[in-house]
Amino acid sequence: MDLHEAQAYMQASLHEISHAFQKVPGSAVLIRYIQSSYQNDPVRSAIELILVIFFVRYLLSPSYPNHDPNYVKLREDEIDELVREWEPEPLVAPQTAFEEAESEKQPVIVGPTGPKVKLSNGKTVLNLASYNFYNLNASESIKDKAIQILRTYGVGPCGPPQFYGTQDVHMNTEHDIATFLGTQSSIVYSHAFSTISSVIPTFCKRGDVIVADNMVNYSIRKGLEASRSNIRWYEHNDMEDLERVMKKVVEEQAKKKILTRRFIVTEGLFEMVGDCSDLPKLVELKEKYKFRIALDETWSFGVLGRNGRGLTEAQNVDSEAVDMIIGSLAGPLCAAGGFCAGSKDVVRHQRINAASYTYSAALPAMAAVTASETLNVLQCNPDILLQCRENIRAMKAQLDPRSDWVQCTSDPENPVMLLVFKPDVVQSRRLSDEDQERLFLEIADEALTNGVLVTRLKSLPLIGSIGTKDVNIKPALKVCITSGLSKKEIEKAGVTIRHAITKIMTRKPNRQSSLAA
């Protein structure tokens, strides 16, 4: 083929390609765009051509490099052998001997829970192991309202909030919570645990500074991890140490001439200790050093204050002085889900950016209405809080001053009483954390034998999470007080628990218990 024939062949091929391309819909528009672009700005046309070539090459390239000098291509039989030999890691770590022993002794409740429950062995015991502080789950009016809502709205919304998952009952509950706390607005989440762990990373990002109490609970620590912020810790409930850390943060940022978001994260009632924060001092330091406060009231909402409004009511602090109040609708409210209350801007930001709100199904309508009904009960009948506190004092009178072995670390108005071994007992007997856990398990078993159901503080999930390296989490016996029992029944239960503690601590160690230890 000579040169003229090659040129004729190329022209014919280009004509056929052009004719075929013109049959493609939209080809005429593309041709006019290229012609006008080349005439007006040929440099841009060249750049666009380079980008098109790069895009096509990127699509055709493999997802992983296979030109590495150490790359070895396996045969099909070698791949099959590797697949057969592969063993996935377990999703959950295997149980220890202590956990297996505890699982075997785990009591099983038959029927509805309440102040008195029936176990699977047929025995009826006093229930001091649940968060049913006011026995609201036995209220017939709340039950009837929940059944009515269930028949009207169904079991669940089957959709995320802000889409077809939000219903009128959700907006009513948010309004009720905001009115109850005295804040501008509130937002309801479908799960209590994920509320605080989602709120923190919603507002705190990489480079921001969070100053947190070193005894905050597990869900807060998950939120701190997700935020990827710079975490600074202060000693538990030590306001002087908190001010030292805050002052250091301000000085460091002033020296570097940077300004970031700065937060104080703490709890109203601490899950792992039981005591409460000094909110007036926190607000004072917040205003002084220009921080924001995220207050987790999971365990204080519905508990502290005259009407159960939480730490703000109990310590006479304006709720608007706290930037974010996070709480739970489960526990004493006998509903489900969680909430975050604050200004309108704080709530509006979460509706778009909070992960567990945006990417989760909405709270069931029945749980939302139950929360509203229980809030109404707390407002209209504050006497149930007084009765619960009277029972707390009755239980504490039987345990803390009268027992030679344990002391209560909880706040006087905290219905979750945490009993830890006295320091002199731990030192004289040289008790390790494992020894204390085992003893509290045996005490709980002994109390259950005598008709009182209690439990122990589960601190295992907290161990190994962020900020727990130098934190001493004391094992404890957990006693949950309820107003559903009379003062006489509470006193009798306290005597039973005290005798169980004394029996376990004064018995002679036998060979079997020594081996277990």
Short mmCIF file of C-alpha atoms in Angstrom, two decimals:
data_model
loop_
_atom_site.label_atom_id
_atom_site.label_comp_id
_atom_site.label_asym_id
_atom_site.label_seq_id
_atom_site.Cartn_x
_atom_site.Cartn_y
_atom_site.Cartn_z
CA MET A 1 0.00 0.00 0.00
CA ASP A 2 1.54 3.30 -1.16
CA LEU A 3 1.12 6.70 0.45
CA HIS A 4 -1.91 7.78 -1.60
CA GLU A 5 -3.77 4.57 -0.85
CA ALA A 6 -2.99 4.96 2.89
CA GLN A 7 -4.33 8.53 2.85
CA ALA A 8 -7.46 7.44 1.02
CA TYR A 9 -7.96 4.61 3.51
CA MET A 10 -7.56 6.96 6.48
CA GLN A 11 -10.01 9.49 5.00
CA ALA A 12 -12.55 6.77 4.36
CA SER A 13 -12.14 5.40 7.90
CA LEU A 14 -12.49 8.85 9.44
CA HIS A 15 -15.58 9.49 7.30
CA GLU A 16 -17.17 6.24 8.50
CA ILE A 17 -16.31 7.02 12.12
CA SER A 18 -17.69 10.55 11.76
CA HIS A 19 -20.84 9.25 10.14
CA ALA A 20 -21.30 6.66 12.92
CA PHE A 21 -20.60 9.26 15.65
CA GLN A 22 -23.18 11.65 14.20
CA LYS A 23 -25.83 8.98 14.72
CA VAL A 24 -25.19 9.09 18.50
CA PRO A 25 -27.74 11.31 20.30
CA GLY A 26 -26.17 14.59 21.38
CA SER A 27 -23.11 14.24 19.14
CA ALA A 28 -23.89 17.43 17.23
CA VAL A 29 -23.93 19.44 20.47
CA LEU A 30 -20.58 17.95 21.51
CA ILE A 31 -19.02 18.71 18.11
CA ARG A 32 -20.18 22.34 18.20
CA TYR A 33 -18.81 22.68 21.76
CA ILE A 34 -15.39 21.33 20.72
CA GLN A 35 -15.24 23.56 17.64
CA SER A 36 -16.16 26.70 19.50
CA SER A 37 -13.89 25.84 22.41
CA TYR A 38 -10.93 25.20 20.13
CA GLN A 39 -11.46 28.45 18.26
CA ASN A 40 -11.97 30.59 21.38
CA ASP A 41 -9.59 28.92 23.85
CA PRO A 42 -7.39 26.14 22.45
CA VAL A 43 -5.43 25.85 25.70
CA ARG A 44 -8.59 24.88 27.57
CA SER A 45 -9.38 22.27 24.94
CA ALA A 46 -5.93 20.73 25.42
CA ILE A 47 -6.37 20.63 29.19
CA GLU A 48 -9.80 19.03 28.84
CA LEU A 49 -8.35 16.40 26.48
CA ILE A 50 -5.63 15.58 29.01
CA LEU A 51 -8.23 15.23 31.77
CA VAL A 52 -10.35 12.91 29.61
CA ILE A 53 -7.34 10.72 28.86
CA PHE A 54 -6.44 10.62 32.59
CA PHE A 55 -10.02 9.71 33.51
CA VAL A 56 -10.15 6.86 30.99
CA ARG A 57 -6.78 5.56 32.18
CA TYR A 58 -7.93 5.74 35.81
CA LEU A 59 -11.04 3.70 35.02
CA LEU A 60 -9.07 1.03 33.19
CA SER A 61 -6.30 0.74 35.81
CA PRO A 62 -6.58 -2.05 38.47
CA SER A 63 -7.79 -1.17 41.96
CA TYR A 64 -4.48 -2.33 43.46
CA PRO A 65 -0.95 -2.29 42.05
CA ASN A 66 0.16 -5.56 40.45
CA HIS A 67 3.48 -4.38 39.09
CA ASP A 68 5.34 -4.56 42.39
CA PRO A 69 8.60 -6.55 42.10
CA ASN A 70 7.55 -8.69 45.07
CA TYR A 71 4.11 -9.38 43.65
CA VAL A 72 3.41 -13.09 43.34
CA LYS A 73 0.47 -14.32 41.33
CA LEU A 74 -1.14 -17.30 43.02
CA ARG A 75 -2.65 -20.26 41.29
CA GLU A 76 -6.29 -21.16 41.84
CA ASP A 77 -5.42 -24.17 44.03
CA GLU A 78 -3.15 -21.99 46.19
CA ILE A 79 -5.95 -19.45 46.65
CA ASP A 80 -8.38 -22.22 47.64
CA GLU A 81 -5.90 -23.59 50.16
CA LEU A 82 -5.38 -20.19 51.77
CA VAL A 83 -9.13 -19.69 52.01
CA ARG A 84 -9.56 -23.06 53.71
CA GLU A 85 -6.80 -22.27 56.22
CA TRP A 86 -8.11 -18.79 57.06
CA GLU A 87 -9.85 -18.48 60.42
CA PRO A 88 -11.64 -15.22 61.25
CA GLU A 89 -11.02 -13.59 64.60
CA PRO A 90 -13.95 -13.84 67.03
CA LEU A 91 -16.17 -10.77 67.27
CA VAL A 92 -16.26 -11.15 71.06
CA ALA A 93 -13.35 -12.20 73.25
CA PRO A 94 -13.80 -15.60 74.92
CA GLN A 95 -15.21 -15.53 78.41
CA THR A 96 -12.88 -15.76 81.35
CA ALA A 97 -13.41 -18.32 84.10
CA PHE A 98 -14.93 -15.59 86.28
CA GLU A 99 -17.36 -14.53 83.54
CA GLU A 100 -18.40 -18.13 82.92
CA ALA A 101 -19.09 -18.63 86.62
CA GLU A 102 -21.14 -15.43 86.69
CA SER A 103 -23.13 -16.45 83.61
CA GLU A 104 -24.04 -19.79 85.17
CA LYS A 105 -25.42 -18.03 88.27
CA GLN A 106 -27.27 -15.32 86.34
CA PRO A 107 -30.86 -15.11 87.63
CA VAL A 108 -33.67 -15.18 85.05
CA ILE A 109 -36.80 -13.11 85.64
CA VAL A 110 -40.10 -14.58 84.49
CA GLY A 111 -42.85 -12.11 83.65
CA PRO A 112 -42.85 -8.31 83.93
CA THR A 113 -40.21 -6.53 85.96
CA GLY A 114 -41.15 -4.56 89.06
CA PRO A 115 -40.22 -4.01 92.70
CA LYS A 116 -40.92 -7.71 93.28
CA VAL A 117 -40.11 -10.22 90.56
CA LYS A 118 -40.51 -13.93 90.06
CA LEU A 119 -37.44 -15.92 89.05
CA SER A 120 -37.30 -18.96 86.80
CA ASN A 121 -36.84 -21.18 89.86
CA GLY A 122 -40.25 -20.04 91.14
CA LYS A 123 -38.90 -17.82 93.91
CA THR A 124 -40.19 -14.24 94.38
CA VAL A 125 -37.52 -11.71 95.43
CA LEU A 126 -37.19 -7.97 96.01
CA ASN A 127 -35.78 -6.37 92.88
CA LEU A 128 -33.01 -3.89 93.73
CA ALA A 129 -31.16 -4.41 90.44
CA SER A 130 -33.20 -2.32 87.96
CA TYR A 131 -33.54 1.39 87.20
CA ASN A 132 -37.29 1.39 87.81
CA PHE A 133 -36.88 3.99 90.56
CA TYR A 134 -40.51 5.14 90.67
CA ASN A 135 -42.26 1.96 89.50
CA LEU A 136 -43.74 3.88 86.56
CA ASN A 137 -43.88 0.76 84.41
CA ALA A 138 -46.75 -0.41 86.66
CA SER A 139 -48.82 2.71 85.96
CA GLU A 140 -52.08 1.66 84.31
CA SER A 141 -52.64 5.09 82.75
CA ILE A 142 -49.23 5.00 81.05
CA LYS A 143 -49.86 1.44 79.87
CA ASP A 144 -53.24 2.38 78.38
CA LYS A 145 -51.73 5.37 76.61
CA ALA A 146 -48.89 3.24 75.20
CA ILE A 147 -51.34 0.62 73.91
CA GLN A 148 -53.45 3.33 72.28
CA ILE A 149 -50.39 4.80 70.52
CA LEU A 150 -49.26 1.31 69.47
CA ARG A 151 -52.58 0.66 67.76
CA THR A 152 -52.57 4.09 66.10
CA TYR A 153 -48.94 4.43 64.95
CA GLY A 154 -47.70 0.84 64.86
CA VAL A 155 -44.58 -0.66 66.37
CA GLY A 156 -41.93 1.53 64.73
CA PRO A 157 -41.63 4.40 62.23
CA CYS A 158 -39.46 2.29 59.88
CA GLY A 159 -37.58 5.34 58.69
CA PRO A 160 -34.94 7.87 59.73
CA PRO A 161 -35.78 11.21 61.34
CA GLN A 162 -36.17 14.26 59.11
CA PHE A 163 -37.61 11.95 56.47
CA TYR A 164 -40.78 9.87 56.88
CA GLY A 165 -39.60 8.64 60.31
CA THR A 166 -40.45 11.86 62.18
CA GLN A 167 -44.03 11.90 63.48
CA ASP A 168 -46.05 14.42 65.43
CA VAL A 169 -45.44 12.53 68.69
CA HIS A 170 -41.68 12.99 68.29
CA MET A 171 -42.06 16.76 67.94
CA ASN A 172 -44.39 16.81 70.94
CA THR A 173 -41.86 14.90 73.05
CA GLU A 174 -39.06 17.27 72.02
CA HIS A 175 -41.23 20.22 73.01
CA ASP A 176 -42.10 18.57 76.34
CA ILE A 177 -38.42 17.96 77.17
CA ALA A 178 -37.40 21.51 76.28
CA THR A 179 -40.25 22.92 78.37
CA PHE A 180 -39.43 20.60 81.27
CA LEU A 181 -35.76 21.64 81.31
CA GLY A 182 -36.30 25.29 80.41
CA THR A 183 -34.19 25.25 77.24
CA GLN A 184 -34.94 26.70 73.81
CA SER A 185 -35.19 23.37 72.04
CA SER A 186 -34.34 19.66 72.21
CA ILE A 187 -33.80 16.70 69.91
CA VAL A 188 -34.75 13.07 70.54
CA TYR A 189 -32.51 10.14 69.61
CA SER A 190 -33.62 6.55 69.24
CA HIS A 191 -30.93 5.04 71.49
CA ALA A 192 -29.70 6.32 74.83
CA PHE A 193 -26.14 4.97 74.61
CA SER A 194 -25.44 6.47 71.19
CA THR A 195 -26.77 9.90 72.10
CA ILE A 196 -23.73 11.30 73.92
CA SER A 197 -21.34 9.26 71.78
CA SER A 198 -22.83 10.99 68.73
CA VAL A 199 -23.29 14.50 70.14
CA ILE A 200 -19.60 14.88 71.01
CA PRO A 201 -18.19 14.21 67.49
CA THR A 202 -20.99 16.32 66.00
CA PHE A 203 -19.51 19.45 67.56
CA CYS A 204 -15.89 18.46 68.21
CA LYS A 205 -13.57 17.74 65.29
CA ARG A 206 -9.89 17.11 64.73
CA GLY A 207 -7.83 19.88 66.30
CA ASP A 208 -10.47 20.92 68.84
CA VAL A 209 -9.81 20.60 72.57
CA ILE A 210 -11.94 18.60 75.02
CA VAL A 211 -11.29 18.69 78.76
CA ALA A 212 -12.98 15.69 80.38
CA ASP A 213 -13.32 14.21 83.85
CA ASN A 214 -11.22 11.05 84.06
CA MET A 215 -14.15 9.05 85.47
CA VAL A 216 -16.66 9.62 82.67
CA ASN A 217 -18.63 6.62 81.46
CA TYR A 218 -18.03 4.31 78.52
CA SER A 219 -20.41 5.99 76.06
CA ILE A 220 -18.70 9.36 76.60
CA ARG A 221 -15.31 7.77 75.95
CA LYS A 222 -16.62 6.32 72.69
CA GLY A 223 -17.68 9.83 71.68
CA LEU A 224 -14.28 11.22 72.60
CA GLU A 225 -12.60 8.59 70.42
CA ALA A 226 -14.90 9.33 67.48
CA SER A 227 -14.28 13.08 67.70
CA ARG A 228 -10.48 12.71 67.13
CA SER A 229 -10.06 15.88 69.18
CA ASN A 230 -7.22 16.67 71.58
CA ILE A 231 -8.35 15.17 74.88
CA ARG A 232 -7.13 16.61 78.17
CA TRP A 233 -8.08 14.90 81.44
CA TYR A 234 -8.56 16.34 84.89
CA GLU A 235 -8.81 14.51 88.20
CA HIS A 236 -12.28 13.36 89.13
CA ASN A 237 -14.39 16.25 90.46
CA ASP A 238 -11.25 18.29 91.22
CA MET A 239 -12.16 21.83 90.19
CA GLU A 240 -8.67 23.15 90.93
CA ASP A 241 -7.14 20.58 88.60
CA LEU A 242 -9.78 21.41 85.99
CA GLU A 243 -8.89 25.10 86.14
CA ARG A 244 -5.20 24.24 85.85
CA VAL A 245 -5.84 22.21 82.67
CA MET A 246 -8.11 24.89 81.17
CA LYS A 247 -5.62 27.64 81.92
CA LYS A 248 -2.85 25.61 80.29
CA VAL A 249 -4.95 25.08 77.15
CA VAL A 250 -5.68 28.82 76.88
CA GLU A 251 -2.02 29.72 77.34
CA GLU A 252 -0.87 27.19 74.74
CA GLN A 253 -3.36 28.44 72.15
CA ALA A 254 -2.46 32.07 72.86
CA LYS A 255 1.22 31.28 72.43
CA LYS A 256 0.61 29.48 69.12
CA LYS A 257 -1.94 32.10 68.04
CA ILE A 258 -4.60 29.52 67.26
CA LEU A 259 -8.24 29.38 68.24
CA THR A 260 -10.29 26.20 68.27
CA ARG A 261 -13.53 24.98 69.78
CA ARG A 262 -13.05 24.11 73.45
CA PHE A 263 -15.37 21.92 75.49
CA ILE A 264 -15.77 20.61 79.04
CA VAL A 265 -17.33 17.14 79.07
CA THR A 266 -18.57 15.66 82.32
CA GLU A 267 -21.52 13.86 83.94
CA GLY A 268 -24.26 15.03 86.26
CA LEU A 269 -24.21 11.83 88.31
CA PHE A 270 -21.19 9.67 87.58
CA GLU A 271 -22.02 6.13 86.57
CA MET A 272 -18.77 4.64 87.85
CA VAL A 273 -18.63 6.51 91.19
CA GLY A 274 -22.15 7.72 91.96
CA ASP A 275 -21.29 11.28 93.07
CA CYS A 276 -22.30 14.48 91.27
CA SER A 277 -20.46 17.37 89.62
CA ASP A 278 -20.08 20.90 90.97
CA LEU A 279 -22.09 22.60 88.22
CA PRO A 280 -21.91 26.21 89.52
CA LYS A 281 -18.11 26.00 89.54
CA LEU A 282 -18.11 24.44 86.06
CA VAL A 283 -20.21 27.30 84.71
CA GLU A 284 -17.92 29.83 86.39
CA LEU A 285 -14.81 28.29 84.82
CA LYS A 286 -16.55 27.98 81.47
CA GLU A 287 -17.31 31.69 81.40
CA LYS A 288 -13.84 32.61 82.64
CA TYR A 289 -11.85 30.62 80.05
CA LYS A 290 -14.37 30.69 77.17
CA PHE A 291 -15.26 26.99 77.00
CA ARG A 292 -18.53 25.23 76.27
CA ILE A 293 -20.10 22.58 78.53
CA ALA A 294 -21.52 19.23 77.41
CA LEU A 295 -23.25 17.79 80.48
CA ASP A 296 -24.29 14.14 80.38
CA GLU A 297 -27.33 13.81 82.64
CA THR A 298 -28.07 10.20 81.77
CA TRP A 299 -28.15 9.22 85.44
CA SER A 300 -29.32 12.52 86.96
CA PHE A 301 -32.23 13.40 84.66
CA GLY A 302 -35.44 12.32 86.35
CA VAL A 303 -33.54 11.83 89.62
CA LEU A 304 -32.06 15.07 90.99
CA GLY A 305 -33.99 18.23 91.75
CA ARG A 306 -37.46 18.82 93.15
CA ASN A 307 -39.18 17.62 89.98
CA GLY A 308 -36.35 15.50 88.58
CA ARG A 309 -35.06 18.12 86.13
CA GLY A 310 -31.51 17.05 86.90
CA LEU A 311 -28.38 18.75 88.14
CA THR A 312 -29.41 22.22 86.96
CA GLU A 313 -32.48 22.17 89.20
CA ALA A 314 -30.71 20.46 92.10
CA GLN A 315 -27.88 23.04 92.20
CA ASN A 316 -30.00 26.04 91.12
CA VAL A 317 -28.21 26.71 87.83
CA ASP A 318 -29.94 28.23 84.81
CA SER A 319 -30.29 25.50 82.20
CA GLU A 320 -29.34 27.95 79.43
CA ALA A 321 -25.94 28.39 81.09
CA VAL A 322 -25.16 24.81 79.99
CA ASP A 323 -24.56 24.59 76.26
CA MET A 324 -25.68 20.97 75.85
CA ILE A 325 -27.69 18.82 78.27
CA ILE A 326 -27.68 15.18 77.22
CA GLY A 327 -29.92 12.65 78.92
CA SER A 328 -31.70 9.32 78.68
CA LEU A 329 -35.40 8.59 78.32
CA ALA A 330 -34.88 5.06 79.57
CA GLY A 331 -34.29 4.10 83.21
CA PRO A 332 -36.53 6.12 85.56
CA LEU A 333 -38.74 7.34 82.68
CA CYS A 334 -39.41 3.73 81.61
CA ALA A 335 -39.29 4.70 77.91
CA ALA A 336 -36.41 4.45 75.42
CA GLY A 337 -34.00 6.67 73.54
CA GLY A 338 -32.09 9.77 74.53
CA PHE A 339 -32.16 13.51 74.03
CA CYS A 340 -29.98 16.61 73.77
CA ALA A 341 -31.36 19.94 74.92
CA GLY A 342 -29.91 23.39 74.30
CA SER A 343 -30.26 26.39 72.05
CA LYS A 344 -32.03 26.24 68.69
CA ASP A 345 -28.71 26.42 66.84
CA VAL A 346 -27.32 23.48 68.82
CA VAL A 347 -30.36 21.34 68.03
CA ARG A 348 -30.57 22.39 64.37
CA HIS A 349 -26.92 21.45 63.82
CA GLN A 350 -27.52 17.93 65.13
CA ARG A 351 -30.45 17.27 62.82
CA ILE A 352 -28.06 17.37 59.88
CA ASN A 353 -24.72 16.27 61.33
CA ALA A 354 -25.37 13.83 64.20
CA ALA A 355 -24.56 10.33 62.96
CA SER A 356 -26.84 8.33 65.27
CA TYR A 357 -29.72 10.70 64.49
CA THR A 358 -29.33 10.92 60.73
CA TYR A 359 -28.38 7.29 60.07
CA SER A 360 -30.78 5.58 62.46
CA ALA A 361 -34.47 4.79 62.52
CA ALA A 362 -36.57 7.20 64.54
CA LEU A 363 -37.71 6.44 68.07
CA PRO A 364 -40.91 4.32 68.17
CA ALA A 365 -43.97 6.48 68.74
CA MET A 366 -44.96 4.41 71.79
CA ALA A 367 -41.63 5.18 73.52
CA ALA A 368 -41.89 8.88 72.68
CA VAL A 369 -45.38 9.18 74.17
CA THR A 370 -44.33 7.16 77.23
CA ALA A 371 -41.51 9.64 77.86
CA SER A 372 -43.93 12.57 77.65
CA GLU A 373 -46.36 10.87 80.02
CA THR A 374 -43.69 10.10 82.61
CA LEU A 375 -42.41 13.69 82.46
CA ASN A 376 -45.95 14.83 83.18
CA VAL A 377 -46.08 12.48 86.18
CA LEU A 378 -42.85 13.91 87.59
CA GLN A 379 -44.18 17.46 87.25
CA CYS A 380 -47.60 16.76 88.71
CA ASN A 381 -46.54 14.31 91.42
CA PRO A 382 -43.12 15.21 92.88
CA ASP A 383 -43.97 13.18 95.99
CA ILE A 384 -42.74 10.01 94.29
CA LEU A 385 -39.23 11.51 94.23
CA LEU A 386 -39.49 12.30 97.94
CA GLN A 387 -40.58 8.75 98.68
CA CYS A 388 -37.66 7.36 96.70
CA ARG A 389 -35.22 9.59 98.58
CA GLU A 390 -36.73 8.47 101.88
CA ASN A 391 -36.04 4.88 100.84
CA ILE A 392 -32.48 5.84 99.88
CA ARG A 393 -31.88 7.21 103.37
CA ALA A 394 -33.43 4.09 104.92
CA MET A 395 -31.16 1.80 102.89
CA LYS A 396 -28.05 3.84 103.55
CA ALA A 397 -28.76 3.82 107.30
CA GLN A 398 -28.62 0.02 107.21
CA LEU A 399 -25.42 -0.22 105.17
CA ASP A 400 -22.92 2.62 105.26
CA PRO A 401 -22.62 3.47 108.96
CA ARG A 402 -23.40 -0.03 110.23
CA SER A 403 -21.17 -2.12 107.98
CA ASP A 404 -17.53 -2.63 108.88
CA TRP A 405 -16.67 -3.66 105.33
CA VAL A 406 -18.20 -1.30 102.77
CA GLN A 407 -18.92 2.38 102.27
CA CYS A 408 -21.22 4.21 99.85
CA THR A 409 -19.65 6.54 97.27
CA SER A 410 -22.94 7.71 95.74
CA ASP A 411 -24.60 11.08 96.19
CA PRO A 412 -27.21 11.11 99.02
CA GLU A 413 -30.03 11.56 96.47
CA ASN A 414 -28.69 9.00 93.95
CA PRO A 415 -30.98 5.94 93.90
CA VAL A 416 -28.09 3.87 92.49
CA MET A 417 -26.04 3.13 95.59
CA LEU A 418 -22.49 1.98 94.87
CA LEU A 419 -20.89 0.12 97.78
CA VAL A 420 -17.10 -0.26 97.69
CA PHE A 421 -14.79 -1.92 100.18
CA LYS A 422 -13.27 0.43 102.73
CA PRO A 423 -9.59 1.27 102.11
CA ASP A 424 -8.45 -0.38 105.33
CA VAL A 425 -10.24 -3.60 104.35
CA VAL A 426 -8.56 -3.63 100.93
CA GLN A 427 -5.14 -2.95 102.44
CA SER A 428 -5.37 -5.38 105.35
CA ARG A 429 -6.57 -8.23 103.15
CA ARG A 430 -4.49 -7.19 100.14
CA LEU A 431 -7.48 -7.48 97.85
CA SER A 432 -6.85 -7.06 94.13
CA ASP A 433 -9.56 -5.85 91.77
CA GLU A 434 -10.22 -9.46 90.77
CA ASP A 435 -10.60 -10.47 94.40
CA GLN A 436 -13.07 -7.65 95.02
CA GLU A 437 -15.09 -8.56 91.91
CA ARG A 438 -15.30 -12.17 93.08
CA LEU A 439 -16.35 -11.17 96.59
CA PHE A 440 -19.10 -8.86 95.34
CA LEU A 441 -20.40 -11.63 93.09
CA GLU A 442 -20.57 -13.98 96.08
CA ILE A 443 -22.29 -11.28 98.15
CA ALA A 444 -24.90 -10.82 95.40
CA ASP A 445 -25.47 -14.60 95.32
CA GLU A 446 -25.85 -14.72 99.09
CA ALA A 447 -28.32 -11.82 99.07
CA LEU A 448 -30.32 -13.50 96.30
CA THR A 449 -30.51 -16.69 98.36
CA ASN A 450 -32.16 -14.63 101.09
CA GLY A 451 -34.65 -12.95 98.76
CA VAL A 452 -32.94 -9.73 97.59
CA LEU A 453 -31.78 -9.26 93.99
CA VAL A 454 -28.77 -6.93 93.63
CA THR A 455 -25.93 -6.75 91.13
CA ARG A 456 -22.41 -5.43 90.87
CA LEU A 457 -20.89 -2.59 88.87
CA LYS A 458 -19.85 -3.83 85.43
CA SER A 459 -16.62 -1.96 84.75
CA LEU A 460 -15.05 -4.43 82.31
CA PRO A 461 -16.09 -2.63 79.06
CA LEU A 462 -14.45 0.55 80.35
CA ILE A 463 -11.07 -1.08 80.85
CA GLY A 464 -8.81 -0.48 77.85
CA SER A 465 -10.80 2.40 76.39
CA ILE A 466 -9.45 5.91 75.94
CA GLY A 467 -8.16 7.62 79.08
CA THR A 468 -8.35 4.60 81.43
CA LYS A 469 -4.65 3.81 81.68
CA ASP A 470 -4.08 5.62 84.98
CA VAL A 471 -7.66 5.51 86.29
CA ASN A 472 -8.53 3.34 89.26
CA ILE A 473 -12.06 2.04 88.70
CA LYS A 474 -13.13 0.48 91.97
CA PRO A 475 -15.28 -2.67 91.88
CA ALA A 476 -18.60 -2.05 93.62
CA LEU A 477 -21.87 -3.62 94.64
CA LYS A 478 -24.81 -1.86 92.96
CA VAL A 479 -28.07 -1.45 94.89
CA CYS A 480 -30.90 0.31 93.02
CA ILE A 481 -33.57 1.85 95.24
CA THR A 482 -37.22 2.11 94.20
CA SER A 483 -40.25 3.90 95.59
CA GLY A 484 -42.30 0.82 94.70
CA LEU A 485 -41.25 -0.77 98.01
CA SER A 486 -42.24 0.41 101.45
CA LYS A 487 -39.73 1.81 103.92
CA LYS A 488 -40.05 -1.34 106.01
CA GLU A 489 -39.27 -3.56 103.02
CA ILE A 490 -36.26 -1.41 102.13
CA GLU A 491 -34.93 -1.63 105.68
CA LYS A 492 -35.37 -5.40 105.67
CA ALA A 493 -33.54 -5.63 102.33
CA GLY A 494 -30.73 -3.48 103.75
CA VAL A 495 -30.34 -5.81 106.72
CA THR A 496 -30.23 -8.78 104.34
CA ILE A 497 -27.51 -7.17 102.21
CA ARG A 498 -25.47 -6.21 105.29
CA HIS A 499 -25.67 -9.72 106.68
CA ALA A 500 -24.67 -11.16 103.29
CA ILE A 501 -21.60 -8.89 103.24
CA THR A 502 -20.64 -9.88 106.77
CA LYS A 503 -21.12 -13.59 106.08
CA ILE A 504 -18.94 -13.57 102.97
CA MET A 505 -16.22 -11.43 104.53
CA THR A 506 -15.99 -13.36 107.81
CA ARG A 507 -16.13 -16.90 106.52
CA LYS A 508 -13.04 -19.03 106.61
CA PRO A 509 -11.49 -19.51 103.16
CA ASN A 510 -11.72 -23.10 102.08
CA ARG A 511 -9.52 -24.88 99.62
CA GLN A 512 -11.95 -24.46 96.73
CA SER A 513 -12.28 -20.69 97.16
CA SER A 514 -8.51 -20.38 97.49
CA LEU A 515 -8.06 -22.14 94.17
CA ALA A 516 -10.70 -19.89 92.60
CA ALA A 517 -8.91 -16.83 93.89
#
